[in-house]
Amino acid sequence: MPGPSPDYYAVLQVQHAASQQEIARAYRALMRRHHPDVASGEAVPAELQLVMQAFHVLRDPKRRAAYDREVLAAAAAGPAGGQQTGSKGQDIPVRVVRHREPPLRVTPVRWERGPWA
């Protein structure tokens, strides 16, 4: 990646040791919060682009490992490496919908015999 890359973990508000599921939950929550269709026009396109870019890198294990190596190399090169050490993850609520009733069963219509037959 050319130039200094932003801290994608801070963008998604997750810890560096976050699992794939935590990264996906954080991405979905941020997209719900900042999406222009949901956020009533208050969304900033640059923030959305940064969230999508961070998720693109962190969701793939190979890209994530390459990014981590790049961040470590930049941190070892100088104190201006930019890696945050005190970033804490955020608990993102997940709504679980459980259906108490069984789903509707659709069957073909059987016409009955009647006086019209």
CSV table of N, CA, C and O in Angstrom, one decimal:
chain,number,residue,atom,x,y,z
A,1,MET,N,0.8,-1.2,0.0
A,1,MET,CA,0.0,0.0,0.0
A,1,MET,C,0.9,1.2,0.0
A,1,MET,O,1.7,1.4,0.9
A,2,PRO,N,0.7,2.1,-0.9
A,2,PRO,CA,1.5,3.3,-1.0
A,2,PRO,C,1.1,4.3,0.1
A,2,PRO,O,0.0,4.5,0.5
A,3,GLY,N,2.1,4.9,0.7
A,3,GLY,CA,1.9,5.9,1.8
A,3,GLY,C,1.5,5.3,3.1
A,3,GLY,O,1.3,4.1,3.2
A,4,PRO,N,1.4,6.1,4.1
A,4,PRO,CA,1.0,5.6,5.4
A,4,PRO,C,-0.5,5.2,5.4
A,4,PRO,O,-1.3,6.0,5.0
A,5,SER,N,-0.8,4.0,5.8
A,5,SER,CA,-2.2,3.6,5.8
A,5,SER,C,-2.8,3.8,7.2
A,5,SER,O,-2.1,3.8,8.2
A,6,PRO,N,-4.1,4.1,7.2
A,6,PRO,CA,-4.7,4.4,8.5
A,6,PRO,C,-4.8,3.1,9.4
A,6,PRO,O,-4.6,2.0,8.8
A,7,ASP,N,-5.1,3.3,10.6
A,7,ASP,CA,-5.2,2.1,11.5
A,7,ASP,C,-6.6,1.5,11.3
A,7,ASP,O,-7.6,2.1,11.8
A,8,TYR,N,-6.7,0.5,10.5
A,8,TYR,CA,-8.0,-0.1,10.2
A,8,TYR,C,-8.7,-0.7,11.4
A,8,TYR,O,-9.9,-0.7,11.5
A,9,TYR,N,-8.0,-1.1,12.4
A,9,TYR,CA,-8.6,-1.6,13.6
A,9,TYR,C,-9.3,-0.5,14.4
A,9,TYR,O,-10.4,-0.7,14.9
A,10,ALA,N,-8.7,0.7,14.4
A,10,ALA,CA,-9.3,1.9,15.0
A,10,ALA,C,-10.5,2.3,14.2
A,10,ALA,O,-11.5,2.8,14.8
A,11,VAL,N,-10.4,2.2,12.9
A,11,VAL,CA,-11.5,2.6,12.1
A,11,VAL,C,-12.8,1.8,12.4
A,11,VAL,O,-13.9,2.3,12.5
A,12,LEU,N,-12.6,0.4,12.5
A,12,LEU,CA,-13.7,-0.5,12.8
A,12,LEU,C,-13.9,-0.6,14.3
A,12,LEU,O,-14.9,-1.3,14.7
A,13,GLN,N,-13.1,0.1,15.1
A,13,GLN,CA,-13.3,0.1,16.6
A,13,GLN,C,-13.3,-1.3,17.2
A,13,GLN,O,-14.1,-1.6,18.0
A,14,VAL,N,-12.3,-2.1,16.8
A,14,VAL,CA,-12.1,-3.4,17.3
A,14,VAL,C,-10.6,-3.5,17.8
A,14,VAL,O,-9.8,-2.7,17.4
A,15,GLN,N,-10.4,-4.5,18.6
A,15,GLN,CA,-9.0,-4.8,19.0
A,15,GLN,C,-8.2,-5.5,17.9
A,15,GLN,O,-8.8,-6.0,17.0
A,16,HIS,N,-6.9,-5.4,18.1
A,16,HIS,CA,-6.0,-6.1,17.1
A,16,HIS,C,-6.2,-7.6,17.1
A,16,HIS,O,-5.9,-8.2,16.0
A,17,ALA,N,-6.6,-8.2,18.1
A,17,ALA,CA,-6.8,-9.6,18.2
A,17,ALA,C,-8.2,-10.0,18.0
A,17,ALA,O,-8.6,-11.1,18.3
A,18,ALA,N,-9.0,-9.2,17.3
A,18,ALA,CA,-10.4,-9.4,17.1
A,18,ALA,C,-10.6,-10.6,16.1
A,18,ALA,O,-9.8,-10.8,15.2
A,19,SER,N,-11.7,-11.4,16.4
A,19,SER,CA,-12.0,-12.5,15.5
A,19,SER,C,-12.7,-12.0,14.2
A,19,SER,O,-13.1,-10.8,14.1
A,20,GLN,N,-12.8,-12.8,13.2
A,20,GLN,CA,-13.5,-12.5,12.0
A,20,GLN,C,-15.0,-12.1,12.3
A,20,GLN,O,-15.5,-11.1,11.6
A,21,GLN,N,-15.6,-12.7,13.2
A,21,GLN,CA,-17.0,-12.4,13.5
A,21,GLN,C,-17.1,-11.0,14.2
A,21,GLN,O,-18.0,-10.3,13.8
A,22,GLU,N,-16.2,-10.7,15.0
A,22,GLU,CA,-16.2,-9.4,15.7
A,22,GLU,C,-16.0,-8.3,14.6
A,22,GLU,O,-16.6,-7.2,14.7
A,23,ILE,N,-15.1,-8.5,13.7
A,23,ILE,CA,-14.8,-7.6,12.6
A,23,ILE,C,-16.1,-7.4,11.7
A,23,ILE,O,-16.4,-6.3,11.4
A,24,ALA,N,-16.7,-8.5,11.4
A,24,ALA,CA,-17.9,-8.4,10.6
A,24,ALA,C,-19.1,-7.7,11.3
A,24,ALA,O,-19.8,-6.8,10.7
A,25,ARG,N,-19.2,-7.9,12.6
A,25,ARG,CA,-20.2,-7.2,13.4
A,25,ARG,C,-20.0,-5.7,13.5
A,25,ARG,O,-20.9,-4.9,13.4
A,26,ALA,N,-18.7,-5.4,13.7
A,26,ALA,CA,-18.4,-4.0,13.8
A,26,ALA,C,-18.6,-3.3,12.4
A,26,ALA,O,-19.1,-2.2,12.4
A,27,TYR,N,-18.3,-3.9,11.4
A,27,TYR,CA,-18.5,-3.4,10.0
A,27,TYR,C,-20.0,-3.1,9.8
A,27,TYR,O,-20.4,-2.1,9.3
A,28,ARG,N,-20.8,-4.1,10.1
A,28,ARG,CA,-22.2,-4.0,9.9
A,28,ARG,C,-22.8,-2.9,10.7
A,28,ARG,O,-23.7,-2.1,10.3
A,29,ALA,N,-22.4,-2.8,12.0
A,29,ALA,CA,-22.9,-1.7,12.9
A,29,ALA,C,-22.5,-0.3,12.4
A,29,ALA,O,-23.3,0.6,12.4
A,30,LEU,N,-21.2,-0.2,11.9
A,30,LEU,CA,-20.8,1.1,11.4
A,30,LEU,C,-21.5,1.4,10.1
A,30,LEU,O,-21.8,2.6,9.9
A,31,MET,N,-21.7,0.5,9.3
A,31,MET,CA,-22.5,0.7,8.0
A,31,MET,C,-23.9,1.2,8.3
A,31,MET,O,-24.4,2.0,7.7
A,32,ARG,N,-24.5,0.5,9.3
A,32,ARG,CA,-25.9,0.9,9.7
A,32,ARG,C,-25.9,2.3,10.2
A,32,ARG,O,-26.8,3.1,10.0
A,33,ARG,N,-24.9,2.7,11.0
A,33,ARG,CA,-24.8,4.0,11.6
A,33,ARG,C,-24.5,5.1,10.6
A,33,ARG,O,-25.0,6.2,10.7
A,34,HIS,N,-23.7,4.8,9.6
A,34,HIS,CA,-23.2,5.9,8.7
A,34,HIS,C,-23.8,5.8,7.3
A,34,HIS,O,-23.5,6.6,6.5
A,35,HIS,N,-24.6,4.8,7.0
A,35,HIS,CA,-25.1,4.7,5.6
A,35,HIS,C,-26.1,5.8,5.3
A,35,HIS,O,-26.9,6.2,6.1
A,36,PRO,N,-26.0,6.4,4.1
A,36,PRO,CA,-26.8,7.6,3.8
A,36,PRO,C,-28.3,7.3,3.8
A,36,PRO,O,-29.1,8.2,4.1
A,37,ASP,N,-28.7,6.1,3.5
A,37,ASP,CA,-30.1,5.8,3.4
A,37,ASP,C,-30.7,5.6,4.8
A,37,ASP,O,-31.9,5.8,5.0
A,38,VAL,N,-29.8,5.2,5.8
A,38,VAL,CA,-30.3,5.0,7.2
A,38,VAL,C,-30.0,6.2,8.0
A,38,VAL,O,-30.8,6.5,8.9
A,39,ALA,N,-28.9,6.9,7.8
A,39,ALA,CA,-28.5,8.0,8.7
A,39,ALA,C,-29.1,9.3,8.3
A,39,ALA,O,-28.6,10.4,8.7
A,40,SER,N,-30.2,9.3,7.6
A,40,SER,CA,-31.0,10.5,7.2
A,40,SER,C,-30.1,11.6,6.6
A,40,SER,O,-30.3,12.8,7.0
A,41,GLY,N,-29.2,11.2,5.7
A,41,GLY,CA,-28.5,12.2,5.0
A,41,GLY,C,-27.3,12.8,5.7
A,41,GLY,O,-26.7,13.7,5.2
A,42,GLU,N,-27.0,12.4,6.9
A,42,GLU,CA,-25.9,12.9,7.7
A,42,GLU,C,-24.6,12.1,7.4
A,42,GLU,O,-23.6,12.4,8.1
A,43,ALA,N,-24.5,11.2,6.5
A,43,ALA,CA,-23.4,10.4,6.3
A,43,ALA,C,-22.3,11.1,5.6
A,43,ALA,O,-22.6,12.0,4.7
A,44,VAL,N,-21.1,10.8,5.9
A,44,VAL,CA,-19.9,11.4,5.2
A,44,VAL,C,-19.3,10.3,4.3
A,44,VAL,O,-18.9,9.3,4.8
A,45,PRO,N,-19.3,10.6,3.0
A,45,PRO,CA,-18.8,9.5,2.1
A,45,PRO,C,-17.4,9.1,2.4
A,45,PRO,O,-17.1,7.9,2.2
A,46,ALA,N,-16.5,10.0,2.8
A,46,ALA,CA,-15.1,9.6,3.1
A,46,ALA,C,-15.1,8.6,4.3
A,46,ALA,O,-14.3,7.7,4.2
A,47,GLU,N,-15.9,8.8,5.3
A,47,GLU,CA,-16.0,7.8,6.4
A,47,GLU,C,-16.5,6.5,5.9
A,47,GLU,O,-15.9,5.4,6.3
A,48,LEU,N,-17.5,6.5,5.1
A,48,LEU,CA,-18.0,5.2,4.6
A,48,LEU,C,-16.9,4.5,3.8
A,48,LEU,O,-16.7,3.3,3.9
A,49,GLN,N,-16.2,5.2,2.9
A,49,GLN,CA,-15.2,4.6,2.1
A,49,GLN,C,-14.1,4.0,3.0
A,49,GLN,O,-13.6,3.0,2.7
A,50,LEU,N,-13.7,4.7,4.1
A,50,LEU,CA,-12.7,4.2,5.0
A,50,LEU,C,-13.1,3.0,5.7
A,50,LEU,O,-12.3,2.0,5.8
A,51,VAL,N,-14.4,2.9,6.1
A,51,VAL,CA,-14.9,1.7,6.8
A,51,VAL,C,-14.9,0.6,5.8
A,51,VAL,O,-14.5,-0.6,6.2
A,52,MET,N,-15.4,0.8,4.6
A,52,MET,CA,-15.4,-0.3,3.6
A,52,MET,C,-14.0,-0.8,3.3
A,52,MET,O,-13.7,-2.0,3.1
A,53,GLN,N,-13.0,0.2,3.2
A,53,GLN,CA,-11.6,-0.2,2.9
A,53,GLN,C,-11.0,-1.0,4.1
A,53,GLN,O,-10.3,-2.0,3.8
A,54,ALA,N,-11.3,-0.6,5.3
A,54,ALA,CA,-10.8,-1.3,6.4
A,54,ALA,C,-11.4,-2.8,6.5
A,54,ALA,O,-10.7,-3.7,6.7
A,55,PHE,N,-12.7,-2.9,6.2
A,55,PHE,CA,-13.3,-4.2,6.2
A,55,PHE,C,-12.7,-5.1,5.1
A,55,PHE,O,-12.5,-6.3,5.3
A,56,HIS,N,-12.5,-4.5,3.9
A,56,HIS,CA,-11.9,-5.2,2.8
A,56,HIS,C,-10.5,-5.8,3.2
A,56,HIS,O,-10.2,-7.0,2.8
A,57,VAL,N,-9.7,-5.1,3.9
A,57,VAL,CA,-8.4,-5.6,4.3
A,57,VAL,C,-8.5,-6.6,5.4
A,57,VAL,O,-7.9,-7.6,5.4
A,58,LEU,N,-9.3,-6.3,6.4
A,58,LEU,CA,-9.3,-7.1,7.7
A,58,LEU,C,-10.1,-8.4,7.5
A,58,LEU,O,-10.0,-9.3,8.3
A,59,ARG,N,-11.0,-8.5,6.6
A,59,ARG,CA,-11.9,-9.7,6.5
A,59,ARG,C,-11.1,-10.9,5.9
A,59,ARG,O,-11.5,-12.0,6.1
A,60,ASP,N,-10.1,-10.6,5.1
A,60,ASP,CA,-9.4,-11.7,4.4
A,60,ASP,C,-8.1,-11.9,5.2
A,60,ASP,O,-7.3,-11.0,5.5
A,61,PRO,N,-7.9,-13.2,5.7
A,61,PRO,CA,-6.8,-13.5,6.5
A,61,PRO,C,-5.4,-13.2,5.9
A,61,PRO,O,-4.5,-12.7,6.6
A,62,LYS,N,-5.3,-13.4,4.6
A,62,LYS,CA,-4.0,-13.1,4.0
A,62,LYS,C,-3.7,-11.6,3.9
A,62,LYS,O,-2.6,-11.1,4.2
A,63,ARG,N,-4.7,-10.8,3.5
A,63,ARG,CA,-4.6,-9.3,3.5
A,63,ARG,C,-4.4,-8.8,4.9
A,63,ARG,O,-3.6,-7.8,5.1
A,64,ARG,N,-5.1,-9.4,5.9
A,64,ARG,CA,-4.9,-8.9,7.3
A,64,ARG,C,-3.5,-9.2,7.8
A,64,ARG,O,-2.9,-8.3,8.4
A,65,ALA,N,-3.0,-10.4,7.5
A,65,ALA,CA,-1.6,-10.7,7.9
A,65,ALA,C,-0.6,-9.7,7.2
A,65,ALA,O,0.4,-9.3,7.9
A,66,ALA,N,-0.8,-9.5,5.9
A,66,ALA,CA,0.1,-8.5,5.2
A,66,ALA,C,0.0,-7.1,5.8
A,66,ALA,O,1.0,-6.4,6.0
A,67,TYR,N,-1.2,-6.7,6.2
A,67,TYR,CA,-1.4,-5.4,6.8
A,67,TYR,C,-0.7,-5.3,8.2
A,67,TYR,O,0.0,-4.4,8.5
A,68,ASP,N,-0.9,-6.4,8.9
A,68,ASP,CA,-0.2,-6.5,10.3
A,68,ASP,C,1.3,-6.4,10.1
A,68,ASP,O,2.0,-5.7,10.9
A,69,ARG,N,1.9,-7.1,9.2
A,69,ARG,CA,3.3,-7.1,8.9
A,69,ARG,C,3.7,-5.6,8.6
A,69,ARG,O,4.8,-5.1,9.0
A,70,GLU,N,2.9,-5.0,7.7
A,70,GLU,CA,3.3,-3.6,7.3
A,70,GLU,C,3.2,-2.6,8.5
A,70,GLU,O,4.1,-1.8,8.6
A,71,VAL,N,2.2,-2.8,9.3
A,71,VAL,CA,2.1,-1.9,10.5
A,71,VAL,C,3.2,-2.2,11.5
A,71,VAL,O,3.8,-1.2,12.0
A,72,LEU,N,3.6,-3.4,11.7
A,72,LEU,CA,4.8,-3.7,12.6
A,72,LEU,C,6.1,-3.2,12.0
A,72,LEU,O,6.9,-2.6,12.7
A,73,ALA,N,6.2,-3.3,10.7
A,73,ALA,CA,7.4,-2.7,10.1
A,73,ALA,C,7.5,-1.2,10.2
A,73,ALA,O,8.5,-0.6,10.4
A,74,ALA,N,6.3,-0.6,10.0
A,74,ALA,CA,6.3,0.9,10.1
A,74,ALA,C,6.5,1.3,11.6
A,74,ALA,O,7.2,2.3,11.9
A,75,ALA,N,6.0,0.5,12.6
A,75,ALA,CA,6.2,0.9,14.0
A,75,ALA,C,7.7,0.7,14.3
A,75,ALA,O,8.2,1.4,15.2
A,76,ALA,N,8.3,-0.3,13.8
A,76,ALA,CA,9.7,-0.6,14.1
A,76,ALA,C,10.7,0.4,13.4
A,76,ALA,O,11.7,0.7,13.9
A,77,ALA,N,10.2,1.0,12.3
A,77,ALA,CA,11.0,2.0,11.6
A,77,ALA,C,11.1,3.3,12.4
A,77,ALA,O,12.1,4.0,12.3
A,78,GLY,N,10.1,3.7,13.2
A,78,GLY,CA,10.2,4.9,13.9
A,78,GLY,C,9.1,5.1,14.9
A,78,GLY,O,8.1,4.3,14.8
A,79,PRO,N,9.1,6.1,15.7
A,79,PRO,CA,8.1,6.3,16.7
A,79,PRO,C,6.8,6.8,16.0
A,79,PRO,O,5.7,6.8,16.6
A,80,ALA,N,6.9,7.3,14.8
A,80,ALA,CA,5.7,7.8,14.1
A,80,ALA,C,5.0,6.7,13.4
A,80,ALA,O,4.3,7.0,12.4
A,81,GLY,N,5.1,5.5,13.8
A,81,GLY,CA,4.5,4.4,13.1
A,81,GLY,C,3.0,4.5,13.1
A,81,GLY,O,2.3,4.0,12.2
A,82,GLY,N,2.4,5.0,14.2
A,82,GLY,CA,1.0,5.3,14.2
A,82,GLY,C,0.1,4.2,14.7
A,82,GLY,O,-1.1,4.3,14.6
A,83,GLN,N,0.7,3.2,15.3
A,83,GLN,CA,-0.2,2.1,15.8
A,83,GLN,C,-0.6,2.4,17.2
A,83,GLN,O,0.2,2.7,18.1
A,84,GLN,N,-1.9,2.4,17.4
A,84,GLN,CA,-2.5,2.7,18.7
A,84,GLN,C,-2.4,1.4,19.6
A,84,GLN,O,-2.7,0.4,19.2
A,85,THR,N,-1.9,1.6,20.8
A,85,THR,CA,-1.7,0.5,21.7
A,85,THR,C,-2.8,0.4,22.7
A,85,THR,O,-3.1,-0.7,23.2
A,86,GLY,N,-3.5,1.5,22.9
A,86,GLY,CA,-4.6,1.5,23.9
A,86,GLY,C,-6.0,1.4,23.4
A,86,GLY,O,-6.9,1.8,24.1
A,87,SER,N,-6.2,1.1,22.1
A,87,SER,CA,-7.5,1.1,21.6
A,87,SER,C,-8.3,-0.1,22.1
A,87,SER,O,-7.8,-1.2,22.2
A,88,LYS,N,-9.5,0.2,22.6
A,88,LYS,CA,-10.4,-0.8,23.1
A,88,LYS,C,-11.5,-1.1,22.1
A,88,LYS,O,-12.0,-0.2,21.5
A,89,GLY,N,-11.9,-2.4,22.1
A,89,GLY,CA,-13.0,-2.7,21.2
A,89,GLY,C,-14.3,-2.2,21.8
A,89,GLY,O,-14.4,-1.9,23.0
A,90,GLN,N,-15.3,-2.2,21.0
A,90,GLN,CA,-16.6,-1.7,21.4
A,90,GLN,C,-17.6,-2.8,21.3
A,90,GLN,O,-17.6,-3.6,20.4
A,91,ASP,N,-18.4,-3.0,22.4
A,91,ASP,CA,-19.5,-4.0,22.3
A,91,ASP,C,-20.6,-3.6,21.4
A,91,ASP,O,-21.1,-2.5,21.6
A,92,ILE,N,-20.8,-4.4,20.4
A,92,ILE,CA,-21.8,-4.0,19.4
A,92,ILE,C,-23.0,-4.9,19.6
A,92,ILE,O,-22.9,-6.1,19.5
A,93,PRO,N,-24.2,-4.3,19.8
A,93,PRO,CA,-25.4,-5.1,20.1
A,93,PRO,C,-25.8,-5.8,18.8
A,93,PRO,O,-25.8,-5.3,17.7
A,94,VAL,N,-26.2,-7.1,19.0
A,94,VAL,CA,-26.7,-7.9,17.9
A,94,VAL,C,-28.1,-8.3,18.2
A,94,VAL,O,-28.3,-8.9,19.3
A,95,ARG,N,-29.0,-8.1,17.4
A,95,ARG,CA,-30.4,-8.5,17.6
A,95,ARG,C,-30.6,-9.9,17.1
A,95,ARG,O,-30.4,-10.1,15.9
A,96,VAL,N,-31.1,-10.8,17.9
A,96,VAL,CA,-31.3,-12.1,17.5
A,96,VAL,C,-32.9,-12.3,17.4
A,96,VAL,O,-33.6,-12.0,18.4
A,97,VAL,N,-33.3,-12.7,16.3
A,97,VAL,CA,-34.8,-12.8,16.1
A,97,VAL,C,-35.1,-14.3,16.1
A,97,VAL,O,-34.6,-15.1,15.3
A,98,ARG,N,-35.9,-14.7,17.0
A,98,ARG,CA,-36.4,-16.1,17.1
A,98,ARG,C,-37.9,-16.1,16.8
A,98,ARG,O,-38.6,-15.3,17.4
A,99,HIS,N,-38.2,-17.0,16.0
A,99,HIS,CA,-39.6,-17.2,15.6
A,99,HIS,C,-40.3,-18.2,16.5
A,99,HIS,O,-39.8,-19.4,16.5
A,100,ARG,N,-41.3,-17.9,17.2
A,100,ARG,CA,-42.0,-18.9,18.1
A,100,ARG,C,-42.9,-19.8,17.3
A,100,ARG,O,-43.1,-20.9,17.7
A,101,GLU,N,-43.5,-19.3,16.3
A,101,GLU,CA,-44.4,-20.1,15.5
A,101,GLU,C,-43.7,-20.7,14.3
A,101,GLU,O,-42.7,-20.1,13.8
A,102,PRO,N,-44.1,-21.9,13.9
A,102,PRO,CA,-43.4,-22.5,12.8
A,102,PRO,C,-43.8,-21.7,11.5
A,102,PRO,O,-44.8,-21.1,11.5
A,103,PRO,N,-42.9,-21.7,10.5
A,103,PRO,CA,-43.2,-21.0,9.3
A,103,PRO,C,-44.4,-21.5,8.6
A,103,PRO,O,-44.8,-22.7,8.7
A,104,LEU,N,-45.1,-20.6,7.8
A,104,LEU,CA,-46.2,-21.1,7.1
A,104,LEU,C,-45.9,-22.1,6.1
A,104,LEU,O,-44.8,-22.1,5.5
A,105,ARG,N,-46.7,-23.0,5.9
A,105,ARG,CA,-46.5,-24.1,5.0
A,105,ARG,C,-47.5,-23.9,3.8
A,105,ARG,O,-48.7,-23.9,4.0
A,106,VAL,N,-46.9,-23.7,2.6
A,106,VAL,CA,-47.7,-23.4,1.4
A,106,VAL,C,-47.8,-24.7,0.7
A,106,VAL,O,-46.9,-25.3,0.3
A,107,THR,N,-49.1,-25.1,0.4
A,107,THR,CA,-49.4,-26.3,-0.4
A,107,THR,C,-50.2,-25.9,-1.6
A,107,THR,O,-50.8,-24.9,-1.6
A,108,PRO,N,-50.2,-26.8,-2.6
A,108,PRO,CA,-51.0,-26.5,-3.8
A,108,PRO,C,-52.5,-26.6,-3.4
A,108,PRO,O,-52.9,-27.3,-2.5
A,109,VAL,N,-53.3,-25.8,-4.2
A,109,VAL,CA,-54.7,-25.8,-4.0
A,109,VAL,C,-55.3,-27.1,-4.6
A,109,VAL,O,-55.1,-27.4,-5.7
A,110,ARG,N,-56.2,-27.7,-3.8
A,110,ARG,CA,-56.9,-28.9,-4.4
A,110,ARG,C,-58.4,-28.4,-4.5
A,110,ARG,O,-59.0,-28.0,-3.5
A,111,TRP,N,-58.9,-28.5,-5.7
A,111,TRP,CA,-60.2,-28.1,-5.9
A,111,TRP,C,-61.2,-29.2,-5.5
A,111,TRP,O,-61.0,-30.3,-5.8
A,112,GLU,N,-62.2,-28.8,-4.8
A,112,GLU,CA,-63.2,-29.8,-4.4
A,112,GLU,C,-64.2,-29.9,-5.5
A,112,GLU,O,-64.5,-29.1,-6.3
A,113,ARG,N,-64.9,-31.1,-5.4
A,113,ARG,CA,-66.0,-31.3,-6.4
A,113,ARG,C,-67.2,-30.6,-5.9
A,113,ARG,O,-67.4,-30.5,-4.7
A,114,GLY,N,-68.0,-30.1,-6.8
A,114,GLY,CA,-69.2,-29.4,-6.4
A,114,GLY,C,-70.2,-29.5,-7.5
A,114,GLY,O,-70.0,-30.1,-8.5
A,115,PRO,N,-71.2,-28.7,-7.4
A,115,PRO,CA,-72.3,-28.8,-8.4
A,115,PRO,C,-71.8,-28.2,-9.7
A,115,PRO,O,-72.4,-28.4,-10.8
A,116,TRP,N,-70.7,-27.4,-9.7
A,116,TRP,CA,-70.2,-26.8,-10.9
A,116,TRP,C,-69.4,-27.7,-11.8
A,116,TRP,O,-69.1,-27.4,-12.9
A,117,ALA,N,-69.0,-28.9,-11.3
A,117,ALA,CA,-68.2,-29.8,-12.0
A,117,ALA,C,-68.9,-30.6,-13.0
A,117,ALA,O,-70.0,-31.0,-12.9
